Amino acid sequence: GEDVEQSLFLSVREGDSSVINCTYTDSSSTYLYWYKQEPGAGLQLLTYIFSNMDMKQDQRLTVLLNKKDKHLSLRIADTQTGDSAIYFCAEFGSGTYKYIFGTGTRLKVLA
Amino acid sequence: DTGVSQNPRHKITKRGQNVTFRCDPISEHNRLYWYRQTLGQGPEFLTYFQNEAQLEKSRLLSDRFSAERPKGSFSTLEIQRTEQGDSAMYLCASSMTGGKVGEAFFGQGTRLTVV
């Protein structure tokens, strides 16, 4: 199947860390991505991880990949109100050449 | 070239009318994708092109939908005899094969409302 699943909502206080989780199904996925979508806008690529990596850090963002469990997470350190948005994980398969998106997690940052 | 451009940004049409959307990808990108996003959902794949060739179409793309990319640059998505269920955000993305990361860059989308 091609289901990528995410929890729907996450609420954190400003300054705390946020962790957004994703499970995917295609074990042949070569890249996994995190996109951010603000209201009324398109999708903005935040970061990515190649399937042979376990972790990637990019400023406030840390991506963890557990290939055995097909689990991906995005940690945002020192979460700010500007981080409030919907976050999508997406997988890109080696043989499909298309991006399969999760349902999205709505992150709300409380001041 | 600042990114993927889509127009119109918004389209309101009456049920049964035809609509056409345009996407201009990033100029050196050879892959172009169309996605549909409904409220509260993630983007759903519709179709993609490599250069001018349409290589895959989703089962979501009924006979009323047609997409073209005649010269391997811009693309159009046409919906004939629109239905209320077609109301959604239509997103276009482009990417480059052989790129280091292969990420897709998205346009701002065209929001279609069928009344």
XYZ file of C-alpha atoms in Angstrom:
226
model
C 0.000 0.000 0.000
C 0.956 3.631 -0.231
C -0.217 4.966 3.119
C 1.890 7.504 4.924
C 0.437 8.219 8.336
C 0.822 11.096 10.739
C -0.923 12.223 13.873
C -3.307 15.079 13.126
C -2.539 17.649 15.798
C 0.266 18.775 18.071
C 0.243 21.668 20.479
C 3.374 22.966 22.227
C 4.428 26.019 24.180
C 6.804 28.537 22.668
C 10.400 27.600 23.444
C 9.645 23.890 23.891
C 10.660 21.186 21.433
C 8.142 19.716 19.007
C 8.313 16.173 17.703
C 6.212 15.237 14.684
C 6.010 11.574 13.772
C 5.366 9.747 10.520
C 5.134 6.125 9.462
C 5.545 5.101 5.867
C 5.084 1.879 3.984
C 7.446 1.751 1.012
C 10.662 0.140 2.191
C 12.299 1.015 -1.122
C 11.882 4.747 -0.538
C 15.152 6.463 -1.306
C 14.393 9.884 0.130
C 12.060 11.059 2.830
C 11.078 14.694 3.108
C 9.458 17.108 5.474
C 7.373 19.926 4.013
C 5.723 22.863 5.780
C 2.465 24.430 4.644
C 1.203 27.727 6.011
C -2.437 28.786 5.543
C -3.309 29.442 1.917
C 0.206 28.684 0.733
C 1.971 25.954 -1.192
C 4.364 23.461 0.311
C 7.816 24.536 1.402
C 10.572 21.952 1.623
C 12.083 22.002 5.109
C 14.535 19.148 5.084
C 15.115 15.645 3.784
C 16.928 12.474 4.717
C 18.406 9.828 2.486
C 17.352 6.289 3.291
C 20.846 5.155 4.299
C 21.026 7.765 7.064
C 19.705 7.468 10.615
C 19.784 11.102 11.567
C 20.195 14.502 10.024
C 20.480 17.832 11.798
C 19.828 21.153 10.140
C 19.865 24.132 12.520
C 16.744 23.766 14.720
C 15.556 20.712 12.808
C 16.537 17.119 13.554
C 15.268 14.245 11.432
C 15.415 10.693 12.755
C 14.838 7.663 10.542
C 14.163 4.136 11.769
C 14.108 2.010 8.630
C 13.271 -1.189 10.451
C 10.035 0.299 11.805
C 9.533 2.622 8.787
C 9.283 5.520 11.207
C 10.374 9.078 10.552
C 10.331 11.982 12.965
C 10.966 15.703 12.826
C 12.119 17.504 15.955
C 11.928 21.285 16.035
C 14.018 22.780 18.817
C 13.019 26.038 20.522
C 9.671 26.111 18.737
C 8.480 29.603 17.788
C 5.005 30.949 16.967
C 6.139 31.236 13.343
C 6.498 27.462 13.271
C 2.715 27.093 13.525
C 1.716 25.350 10.290
C 0.867 21.943 8.849
C 3.814 19.602 8.447
C 3.796 16.829 5.853
C 6.173 13.944 5.532
C 6.627 12.495 2.055
C 8.347 9.458 0.662
C 9.932 9.135 -2.760
C 10.283 5.592 -4.038
C 13.120 4.399 -6.181
C 10.800 2.885 -8.760
C 7.748 5.100 -8.633
C 9.211 8.568 -9.224
C 6.352 10.155 -7.334
C 6.067 11.677 -3.908
C 3.553 10.149 -1.504
C 2.435 12.508 1.234
C 1.128 11.900 4.692
C -2.095 13.402 5.996
C -0.257 16.241 7.694
C 0.224 17.269 11.330
C -1.126 20.638 12.387
C 1.330 22.216 14.812
C 0.018 24.951 17.071
C 2.541 26.926 19.097
C 1.163 28.645 22.159
C 2.776 31.897 23.283
C 13.271 32.299 -12.391
C 12.071 32.408 -8.826
C 10.116 29.206 -8.540
C 7.106 27.266 -9.734
C 4.337 29.551 -10.920
C 0.667 28.607 -11.139
C -2.255 30.544 -12.458
C -4.880 31.428 -11.801
C -4.535 31.402 -8.020
C -8.282 31.109 -7.577
C -11.036 29.912 -9.876
C -14.752 29.808 -9.195
C -16.810 27.997 -11.793
C -20.294 26.664 -12.215
C -20.884 22.952 -12.221
C -20.604 21.555 -15.737
C -18.150 24.156 -17.003
C -14.623 23.384 -18.187
C -11.590 24.894 -16.485
C -7.899 24.969 -17.370
C -4.979 25.652 -15.070
C -1.428 26.465 -16.019
C 1.862 25.608 -14.350
C 5.268 27.041 -15.201
C 7.979 24.932 -13.561
C 11.491 25.953 -12.608
C 13.178 26.311 -15.973
C 15.824 23.596 -15.752
C 13.522 21.016 -14.144
C 12.500 18.171 -16.407
C 9.899 16.549 -14.141
C 6.555 18.156 -13.497
C 3.877 16.889 -11.135
C 0.216 17.665 -10.514
C -1.315 17.027 -7.114
C -4.726 17.679 -5.642
C -5.265 18.689 -2.017
C -8.614 18.778 -0.294
C -9.255 20.364 3.081
C -7.571 18.518 5.908
C -5.753 16.095 3.635
C -2.279 15.747 2.262
C -1.563 16.257 -1.434
C -2.727 13.356 -3.604
C -0.757 12.451 -6.696
C -2.549 12.988 -10.004
C 0.047 12.708 -12.750
C 3.607 13.486 -13.706
C 5.647 14.298 -16.787
C 9.254 13.782 -17.640
C 9.956 16.364 -20.294
C 6.889 16.197 -22.573
C 6.029 12.562 -21.812
C 3.235 11.824 -19.349
C 4.655 8.819 -17.516
C 2.091 8.056 -14.857
C -1.525 8.874 -14.130
C -3.346 8.179 -10.907
C -6.648 6.340 -10.832
C -7.955 9.589 -9.303
C -7.571 11.181 -12.726
C -10.895 10.414 -14.357
C -11.618 10.809 -18.061
C -12.730 14.364 -17.373
C -9.177 15.329 -16.457
C -6.427 15.827 -18.983
C -2.938 17.178 -18.580
C -0.440 18.223 -21.204
C 3.120 19.437 -21.354
C 3.550 19.972 -25.076
C 7.085 21.332 -25.230
C 8.423 19.962 -22.011
C 8.155 23.345 -20.318
C 4.816 24.627 -18.985
C 1.904 22.296 -18.333
C -1.868 22.639 -18.373
C -4.454 20.681 -16.426
C -7.976 20.742 -17.839
C -11.084 19.545 -16.054
C -14.141 19.072 -18.238
C -17.742 19.131 -16.972
C -16.669 20.125 -13.479
C -18.418 18.608 -10.478
C -18.646 19.903 -6.924
C -16.313 17.105 -5.836
C -13.595 18.660 -7.984
C -13.361 21.589 -5.564
C -9.834 21.456 -4.184
C -6.401 23.038 -4.316
C -4.479 21.891 -7.388
C -0.751 21.936 -6.793
C 2.019 21.757 -9.345
C 5.584 20.779 -8.524
C 8.785 20.372 -10.472
C 12.025 18.532 -9.898
C 15.176 17.576 -11.696
C 16.249 14.023 -12.392
C 19.750 13.275 -11.283
C 19.632 16.106 -8.812
C 21.492 15.706 -5.559
C 18.395 15.426 -3.452
C 15.582 15.084 -5.942
C 13.257 17.280 -3.988
C 10.111 18.663 -5.559
C 9.443 22.394 -5.445
C 5.807 23.371 -5.243
C 3.860 26.282 -6.615
C 1.315 28.235 -4.602
C -1.533 26.228 -6.075
C -4.787 26.999 -7.831
C -7.833 26.843 -5.606
C -10.869 25.634 -7.530
C -14.378 26.148 -6.214
C -17.228 24.537 -8.145
C -20.632 26.017 -7.310
